mmCIF file with all atom_site columns, C-alpha atoms in Angstrom:
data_model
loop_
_atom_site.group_PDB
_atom_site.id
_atom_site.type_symbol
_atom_site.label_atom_id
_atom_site.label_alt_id
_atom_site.label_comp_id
_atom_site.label_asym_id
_atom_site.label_entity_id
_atom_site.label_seq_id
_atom_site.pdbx_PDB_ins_code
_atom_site.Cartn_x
_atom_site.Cartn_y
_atom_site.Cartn_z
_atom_site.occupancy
_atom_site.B_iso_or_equiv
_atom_site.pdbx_formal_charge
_atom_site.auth_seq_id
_atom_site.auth_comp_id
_atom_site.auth_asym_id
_atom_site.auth_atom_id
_atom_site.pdbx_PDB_model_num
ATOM 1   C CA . UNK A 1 1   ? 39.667  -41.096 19.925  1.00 48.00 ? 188 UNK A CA 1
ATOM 2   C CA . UNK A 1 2   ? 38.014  -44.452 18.784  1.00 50.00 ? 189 UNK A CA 1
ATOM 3   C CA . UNK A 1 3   ? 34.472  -45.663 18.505  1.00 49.00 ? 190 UNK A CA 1
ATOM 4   C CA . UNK A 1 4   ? 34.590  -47.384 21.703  1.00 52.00 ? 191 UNK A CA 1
ATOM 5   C CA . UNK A 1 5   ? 35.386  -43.560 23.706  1.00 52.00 ? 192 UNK A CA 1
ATOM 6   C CA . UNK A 1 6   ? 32.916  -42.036 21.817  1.00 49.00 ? 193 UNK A CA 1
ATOM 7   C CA . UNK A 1 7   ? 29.944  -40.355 23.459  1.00 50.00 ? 194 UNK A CA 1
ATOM 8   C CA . UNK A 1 8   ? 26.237  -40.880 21.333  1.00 49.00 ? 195 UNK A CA 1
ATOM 9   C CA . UNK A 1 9   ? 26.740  -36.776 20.967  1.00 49.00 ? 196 UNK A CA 1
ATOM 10  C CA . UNK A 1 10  ? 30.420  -37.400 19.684  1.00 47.00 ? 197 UNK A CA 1
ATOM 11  C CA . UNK A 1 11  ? 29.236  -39.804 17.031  1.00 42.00 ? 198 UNK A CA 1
ATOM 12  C CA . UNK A 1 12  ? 26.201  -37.630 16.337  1.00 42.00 ? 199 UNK A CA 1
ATOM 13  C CA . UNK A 1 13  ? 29.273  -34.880 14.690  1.00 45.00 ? 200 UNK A CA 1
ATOM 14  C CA . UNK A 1 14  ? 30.794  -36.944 12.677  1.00 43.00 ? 201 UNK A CA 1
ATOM 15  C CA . UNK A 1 15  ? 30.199  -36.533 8.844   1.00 49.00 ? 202 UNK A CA 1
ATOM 16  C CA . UNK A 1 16  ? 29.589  -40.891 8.118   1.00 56.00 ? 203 UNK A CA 1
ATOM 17  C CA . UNK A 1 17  ? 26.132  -40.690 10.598  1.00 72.00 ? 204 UNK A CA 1
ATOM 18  C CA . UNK A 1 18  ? 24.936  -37.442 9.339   1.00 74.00 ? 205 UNK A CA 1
ATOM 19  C CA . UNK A 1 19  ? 21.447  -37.520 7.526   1.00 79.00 ? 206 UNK A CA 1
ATOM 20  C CA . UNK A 1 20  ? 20.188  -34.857 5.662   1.00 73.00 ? 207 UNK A CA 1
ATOM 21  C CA . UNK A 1 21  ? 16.581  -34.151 4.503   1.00 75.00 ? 208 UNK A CA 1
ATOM 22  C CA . UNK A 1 22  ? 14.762  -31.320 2.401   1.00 72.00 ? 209 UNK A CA 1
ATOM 23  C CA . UNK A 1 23  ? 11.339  -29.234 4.021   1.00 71.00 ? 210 UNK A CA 1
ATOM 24  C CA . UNK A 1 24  ? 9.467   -32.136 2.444   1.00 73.00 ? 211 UNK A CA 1
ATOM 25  C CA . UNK A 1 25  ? 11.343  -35.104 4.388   1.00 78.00 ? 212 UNK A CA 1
ATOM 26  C CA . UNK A 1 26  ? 13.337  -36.420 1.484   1.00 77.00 ? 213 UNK A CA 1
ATOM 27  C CA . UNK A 1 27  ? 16.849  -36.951 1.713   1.00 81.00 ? 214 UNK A CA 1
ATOM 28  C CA . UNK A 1 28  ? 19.195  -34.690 0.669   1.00 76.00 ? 215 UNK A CA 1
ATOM 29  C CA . UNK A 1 29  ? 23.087  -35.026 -0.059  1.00 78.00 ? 216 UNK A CA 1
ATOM 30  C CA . UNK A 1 30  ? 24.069  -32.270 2.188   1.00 73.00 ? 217 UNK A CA 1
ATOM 31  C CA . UNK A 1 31  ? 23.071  -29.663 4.996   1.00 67.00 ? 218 UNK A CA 1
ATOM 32  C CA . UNK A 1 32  ? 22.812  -27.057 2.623   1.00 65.00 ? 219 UNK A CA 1
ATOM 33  C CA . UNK A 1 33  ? 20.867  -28.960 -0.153  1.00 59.00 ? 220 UNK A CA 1
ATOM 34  C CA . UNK A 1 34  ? 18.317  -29.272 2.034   1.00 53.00 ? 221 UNK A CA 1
ATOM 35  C CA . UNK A 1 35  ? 17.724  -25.845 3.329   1.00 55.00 ? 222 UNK A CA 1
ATOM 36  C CA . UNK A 1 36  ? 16.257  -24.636 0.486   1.00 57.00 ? 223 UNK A CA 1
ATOM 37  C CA . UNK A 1 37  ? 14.314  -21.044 0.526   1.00 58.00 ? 224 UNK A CA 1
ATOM 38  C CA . UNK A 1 38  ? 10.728  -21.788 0.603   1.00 59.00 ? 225 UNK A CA 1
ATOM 39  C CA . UNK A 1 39  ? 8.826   -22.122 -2.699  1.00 62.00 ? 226 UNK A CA 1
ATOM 40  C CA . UNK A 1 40  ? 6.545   -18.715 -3.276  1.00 63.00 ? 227 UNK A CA 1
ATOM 41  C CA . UNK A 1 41  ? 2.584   -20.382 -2.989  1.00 85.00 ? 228 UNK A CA 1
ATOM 42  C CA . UNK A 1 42  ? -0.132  -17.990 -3.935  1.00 93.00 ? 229 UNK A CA 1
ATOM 43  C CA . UNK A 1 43  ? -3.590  -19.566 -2.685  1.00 95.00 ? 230 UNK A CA 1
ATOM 44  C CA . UNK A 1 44  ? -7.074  -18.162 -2.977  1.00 97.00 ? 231 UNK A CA 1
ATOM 45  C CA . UNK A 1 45  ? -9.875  -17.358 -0.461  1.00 97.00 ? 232 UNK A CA 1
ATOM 46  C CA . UNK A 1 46  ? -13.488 -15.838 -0.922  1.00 97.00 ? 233 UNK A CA 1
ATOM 47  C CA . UNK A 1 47  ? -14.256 -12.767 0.959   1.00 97.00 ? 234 UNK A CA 1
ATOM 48  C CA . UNK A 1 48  ? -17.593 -10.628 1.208   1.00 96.00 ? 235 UNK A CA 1
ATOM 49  C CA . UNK A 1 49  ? -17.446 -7.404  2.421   1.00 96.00 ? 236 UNK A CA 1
ATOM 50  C CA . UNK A 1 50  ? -21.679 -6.322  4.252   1.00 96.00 ? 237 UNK A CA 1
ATOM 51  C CA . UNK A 1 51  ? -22.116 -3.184  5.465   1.00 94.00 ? 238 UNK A CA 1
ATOM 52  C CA . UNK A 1 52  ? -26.245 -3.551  5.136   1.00 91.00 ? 239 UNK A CA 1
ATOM 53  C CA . UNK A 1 53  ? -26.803 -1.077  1.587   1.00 91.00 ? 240 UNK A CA 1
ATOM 54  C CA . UNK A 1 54  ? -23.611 -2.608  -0.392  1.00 92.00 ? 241 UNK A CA 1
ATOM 55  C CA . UNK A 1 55  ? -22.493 -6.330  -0.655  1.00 94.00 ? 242 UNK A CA 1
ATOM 56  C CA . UNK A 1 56  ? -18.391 -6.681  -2.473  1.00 94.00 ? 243 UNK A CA 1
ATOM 57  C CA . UNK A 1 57  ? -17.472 -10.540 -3.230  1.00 96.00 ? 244 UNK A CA 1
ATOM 58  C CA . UNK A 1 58  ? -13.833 -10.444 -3.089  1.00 97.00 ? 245 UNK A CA 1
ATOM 59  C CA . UNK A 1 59  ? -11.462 -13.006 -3.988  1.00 97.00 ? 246 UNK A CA 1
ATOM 60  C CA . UNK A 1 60  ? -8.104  -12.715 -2.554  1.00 98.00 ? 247 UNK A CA 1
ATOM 61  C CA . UNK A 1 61  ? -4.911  -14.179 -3.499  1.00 97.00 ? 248 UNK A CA 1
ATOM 62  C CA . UNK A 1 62  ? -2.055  -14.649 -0.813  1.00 97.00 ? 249 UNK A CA 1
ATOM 63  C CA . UNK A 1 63  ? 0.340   -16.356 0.784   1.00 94.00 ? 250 UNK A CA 1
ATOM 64  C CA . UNK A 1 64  ? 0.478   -18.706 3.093   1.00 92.00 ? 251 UNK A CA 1
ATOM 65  C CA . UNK A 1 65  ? 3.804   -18.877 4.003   1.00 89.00 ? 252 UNK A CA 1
ATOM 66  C CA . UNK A 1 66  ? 3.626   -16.003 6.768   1.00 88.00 ? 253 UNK A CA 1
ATOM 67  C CA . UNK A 1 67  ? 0.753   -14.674 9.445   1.00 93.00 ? 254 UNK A CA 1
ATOM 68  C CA . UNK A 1 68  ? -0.957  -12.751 9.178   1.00 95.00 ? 255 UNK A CA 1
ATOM 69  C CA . UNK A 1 69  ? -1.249  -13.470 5.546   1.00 96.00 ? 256 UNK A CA 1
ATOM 70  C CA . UNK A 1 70  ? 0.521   -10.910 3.100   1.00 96.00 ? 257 UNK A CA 1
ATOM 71  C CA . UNK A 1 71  ? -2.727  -10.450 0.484   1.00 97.00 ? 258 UNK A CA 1
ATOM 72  C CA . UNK A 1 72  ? -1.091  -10.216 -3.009  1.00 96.00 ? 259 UNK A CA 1
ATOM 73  C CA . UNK A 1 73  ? -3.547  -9.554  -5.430  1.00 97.00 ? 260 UNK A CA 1
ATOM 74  C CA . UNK A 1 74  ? -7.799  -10.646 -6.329  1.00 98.00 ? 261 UNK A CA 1
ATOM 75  C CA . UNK A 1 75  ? -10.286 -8.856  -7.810  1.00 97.00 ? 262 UNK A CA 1
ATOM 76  C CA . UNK A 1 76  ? -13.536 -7.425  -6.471  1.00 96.00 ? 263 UNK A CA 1
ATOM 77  C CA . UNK A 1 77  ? -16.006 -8.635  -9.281  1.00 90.00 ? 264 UNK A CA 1
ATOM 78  C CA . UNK A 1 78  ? -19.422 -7.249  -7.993  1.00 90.00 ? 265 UNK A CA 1
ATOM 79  C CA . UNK A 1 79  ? -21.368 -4.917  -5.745  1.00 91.00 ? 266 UNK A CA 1
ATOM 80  C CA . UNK A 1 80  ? -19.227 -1.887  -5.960  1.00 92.00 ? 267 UNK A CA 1
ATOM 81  C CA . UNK A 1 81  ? -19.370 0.838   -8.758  1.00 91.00 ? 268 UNK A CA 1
ATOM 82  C CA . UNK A 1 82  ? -17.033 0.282   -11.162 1.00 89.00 ? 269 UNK A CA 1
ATOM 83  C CA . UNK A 1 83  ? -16.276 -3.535  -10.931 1.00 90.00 ? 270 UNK A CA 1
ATOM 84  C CA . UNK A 1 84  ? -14.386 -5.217  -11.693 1.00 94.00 ? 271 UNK A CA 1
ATOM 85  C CA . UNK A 1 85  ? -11.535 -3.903  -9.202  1.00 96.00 ? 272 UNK A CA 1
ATOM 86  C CA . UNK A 1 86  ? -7.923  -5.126  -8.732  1.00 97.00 ? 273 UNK A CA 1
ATOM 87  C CA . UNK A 1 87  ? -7.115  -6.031  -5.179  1.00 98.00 ? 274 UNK A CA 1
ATOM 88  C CA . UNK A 1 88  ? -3.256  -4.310  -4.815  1.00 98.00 ? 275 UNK A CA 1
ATOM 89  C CA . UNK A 1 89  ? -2.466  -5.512  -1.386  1.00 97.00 ? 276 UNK A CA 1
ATOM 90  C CA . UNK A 1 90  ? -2.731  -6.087  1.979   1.00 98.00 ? 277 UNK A CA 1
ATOM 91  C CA . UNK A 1 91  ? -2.652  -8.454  4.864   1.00 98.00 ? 278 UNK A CA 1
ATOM 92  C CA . UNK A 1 92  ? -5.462  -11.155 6.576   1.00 97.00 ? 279 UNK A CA 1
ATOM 93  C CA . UNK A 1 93  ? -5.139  -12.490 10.238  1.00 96.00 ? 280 UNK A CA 1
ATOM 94  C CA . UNK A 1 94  ? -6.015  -10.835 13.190  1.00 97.00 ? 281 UNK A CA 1
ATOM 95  C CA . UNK A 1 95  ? -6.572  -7.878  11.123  1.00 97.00 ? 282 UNK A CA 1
ATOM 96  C CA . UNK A 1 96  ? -7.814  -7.172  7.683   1.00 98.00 ? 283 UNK A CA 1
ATOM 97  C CA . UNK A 1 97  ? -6.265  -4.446  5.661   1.00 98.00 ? 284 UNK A CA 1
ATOM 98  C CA . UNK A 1 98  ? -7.225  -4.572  2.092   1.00 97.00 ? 285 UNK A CA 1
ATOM 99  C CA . UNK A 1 99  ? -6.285  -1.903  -0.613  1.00 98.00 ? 286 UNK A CA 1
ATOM 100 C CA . UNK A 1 100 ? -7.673  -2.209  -4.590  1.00 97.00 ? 287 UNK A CA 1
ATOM 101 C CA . UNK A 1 101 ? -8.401  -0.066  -7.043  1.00 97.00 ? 288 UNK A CA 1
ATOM 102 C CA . UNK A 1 102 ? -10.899 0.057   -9.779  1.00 95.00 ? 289 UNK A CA 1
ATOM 103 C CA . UNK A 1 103 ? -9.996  -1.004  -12.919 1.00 93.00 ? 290 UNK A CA 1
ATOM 104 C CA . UNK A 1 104 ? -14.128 -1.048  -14.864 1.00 84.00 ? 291 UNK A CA 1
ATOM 105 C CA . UNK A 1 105 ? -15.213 2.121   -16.231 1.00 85.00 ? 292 UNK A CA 1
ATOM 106 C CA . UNK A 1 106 ? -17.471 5.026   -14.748 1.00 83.00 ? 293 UNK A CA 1
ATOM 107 C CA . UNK A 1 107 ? -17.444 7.933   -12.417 1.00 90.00 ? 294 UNK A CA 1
ATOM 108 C CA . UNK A 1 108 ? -16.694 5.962   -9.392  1.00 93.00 ? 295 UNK A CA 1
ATOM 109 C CA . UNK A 1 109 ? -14.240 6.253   -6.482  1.00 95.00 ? 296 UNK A CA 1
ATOM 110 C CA . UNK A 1 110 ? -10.863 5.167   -7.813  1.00 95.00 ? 297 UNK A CA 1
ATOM 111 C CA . UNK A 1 111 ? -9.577  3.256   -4.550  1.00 96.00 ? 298 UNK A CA 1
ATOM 112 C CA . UNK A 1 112 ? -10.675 1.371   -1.685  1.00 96.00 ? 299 UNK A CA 1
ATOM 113 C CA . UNK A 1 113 ? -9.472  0.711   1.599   1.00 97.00 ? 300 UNK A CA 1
ATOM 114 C CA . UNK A 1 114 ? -11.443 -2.057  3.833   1.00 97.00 ? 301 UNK A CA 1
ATOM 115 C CA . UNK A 1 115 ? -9.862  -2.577  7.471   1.00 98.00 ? 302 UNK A CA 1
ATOM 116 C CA . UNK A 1 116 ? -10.759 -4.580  10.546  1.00 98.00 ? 303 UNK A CA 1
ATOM 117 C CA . UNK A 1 117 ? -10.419 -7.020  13.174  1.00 98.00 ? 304 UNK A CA 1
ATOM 118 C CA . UNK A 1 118 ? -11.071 -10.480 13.139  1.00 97.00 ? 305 UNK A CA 1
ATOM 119 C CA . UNK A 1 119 ? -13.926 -12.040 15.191  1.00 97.00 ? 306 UNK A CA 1
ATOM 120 C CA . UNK A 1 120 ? -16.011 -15.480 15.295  1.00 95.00 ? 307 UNK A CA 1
ATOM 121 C CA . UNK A 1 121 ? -17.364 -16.503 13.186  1.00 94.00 ? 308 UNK A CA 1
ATOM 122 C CA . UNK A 1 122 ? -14.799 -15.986 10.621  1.00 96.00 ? 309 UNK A CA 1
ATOM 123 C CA . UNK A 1 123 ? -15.145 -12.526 9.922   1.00 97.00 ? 310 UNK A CA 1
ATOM 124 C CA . UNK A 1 124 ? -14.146 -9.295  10.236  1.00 98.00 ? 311 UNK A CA 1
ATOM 125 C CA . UNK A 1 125 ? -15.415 -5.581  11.654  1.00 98.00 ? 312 UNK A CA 1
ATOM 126 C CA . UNK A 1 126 ? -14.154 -2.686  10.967  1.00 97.00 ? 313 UNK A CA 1
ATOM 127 C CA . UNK A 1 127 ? -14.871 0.122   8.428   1.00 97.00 ? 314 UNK A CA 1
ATOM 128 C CA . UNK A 1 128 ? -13.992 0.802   4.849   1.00 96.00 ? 315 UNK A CA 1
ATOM 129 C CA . UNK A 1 129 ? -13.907 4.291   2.366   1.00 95.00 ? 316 UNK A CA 1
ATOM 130 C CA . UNK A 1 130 ? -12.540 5.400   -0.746  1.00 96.00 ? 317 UNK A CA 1
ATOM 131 C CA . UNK A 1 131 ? -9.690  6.928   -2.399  1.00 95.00 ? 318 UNK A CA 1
ATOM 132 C CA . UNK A 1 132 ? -7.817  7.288   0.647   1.00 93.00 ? 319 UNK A CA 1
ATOM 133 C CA . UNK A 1 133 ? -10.139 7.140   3.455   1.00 93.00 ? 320 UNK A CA 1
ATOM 134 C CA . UNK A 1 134 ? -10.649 3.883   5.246   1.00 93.00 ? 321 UNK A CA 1
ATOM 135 C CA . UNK A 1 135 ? -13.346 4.652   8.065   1.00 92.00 ? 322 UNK A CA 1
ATOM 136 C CA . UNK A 1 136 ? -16.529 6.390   5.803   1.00 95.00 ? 323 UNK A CA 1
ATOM 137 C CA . UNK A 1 137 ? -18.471 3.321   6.126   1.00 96.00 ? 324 UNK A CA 1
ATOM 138 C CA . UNK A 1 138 ? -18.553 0.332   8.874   1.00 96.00 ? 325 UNK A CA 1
ATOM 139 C CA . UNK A 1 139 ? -18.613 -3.267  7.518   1.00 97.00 ? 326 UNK A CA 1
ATOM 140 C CA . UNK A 1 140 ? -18.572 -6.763  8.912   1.00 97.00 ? 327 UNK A CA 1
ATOM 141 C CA . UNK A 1 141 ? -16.209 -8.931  6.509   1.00 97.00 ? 328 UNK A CA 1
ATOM 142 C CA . UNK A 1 142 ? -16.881 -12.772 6.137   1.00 97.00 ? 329 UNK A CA 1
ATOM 143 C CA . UNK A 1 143 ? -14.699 -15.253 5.435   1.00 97.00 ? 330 UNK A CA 1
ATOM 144 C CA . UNK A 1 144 ? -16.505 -17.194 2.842   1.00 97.00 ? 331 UNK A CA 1
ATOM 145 C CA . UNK A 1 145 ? -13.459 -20.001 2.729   1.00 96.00 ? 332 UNK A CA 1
ATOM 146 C CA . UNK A 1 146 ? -10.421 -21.287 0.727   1.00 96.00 ? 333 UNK A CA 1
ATOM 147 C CA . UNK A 1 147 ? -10.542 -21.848 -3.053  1.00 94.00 ? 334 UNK A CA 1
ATOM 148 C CA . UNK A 1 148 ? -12.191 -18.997 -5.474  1.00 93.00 ? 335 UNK A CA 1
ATOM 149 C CA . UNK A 1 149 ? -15.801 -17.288 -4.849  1.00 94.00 ? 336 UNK A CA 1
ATOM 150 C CA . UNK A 1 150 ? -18.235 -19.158 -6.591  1.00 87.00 ? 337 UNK A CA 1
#
């Protein structure tokens, strides 16, 4: 067939008009140079955990590749026995499941669980306990923003 017979979807196949680009727009050499497996990203965001006798600032770290966001690690630095505490998990969106454990010395619980459900402002309800319970006490969660607690 020649160029003349060609249909725009024909000429759109072949290998001479064929443009490749990476996730970040640049061009790439072929199809497969430029779909690349997306680069791990850890980011950070401030969390507070109120439940009216107790106050835990929490900073997350997590990914933002995925929602809800998989929570891969922080550290709970005040306002619960024991601190500091290493955040071990979890996920943030439309529901908050965080797990950590204490890692500061004392008699305290060893674990935490915090869950609940997102409402606005950009918080959190739900209820949190320790060393395997997650409903002992109720809490409302805020989102305190992006970027480590200061």
């Amino acid at each position: 067939m020649n160029d003349k017979n060609q249909t725009p979807s024909d000429s759109s196949k072949t290998k001479s008009n064929a443009r490749f680009f990476d996730a970040s727009g640049n061009p790439a050499e072929t199809l497969d140079a430029g779909d690349t497996t997306p680069q791990a990203t850890t980011l950070q965001a401030c969390l507070e955990v109120h439940n009216g006798a107790a106050t835990f600032v929490i900073q997350v770290d997590f990914t933002p590749n995925t929602y809800p966001f998989s929570i891969t690690g922080g550290t709970i630095t005040s306002g619960i026995c024991g601190a500091p505490w290493t955040v071990t998990g979890g996920v943030m969106g439309s529901d908050l499941r965080l797990s950590a454990k204490r890692t500061g010395s004392g008699t305290c619980a060893d674990t935490l669980i915090v869950v609940g459900e997102y409402q606005n402002p950009p918080s959190w309800r739900g209820t949190y306990g320790f060393n395997g319970a997650a409903s002992s006490f109720r809490h409302t969660t805020l989102f305190r923003g992006f970027g480590a607690c200061r």
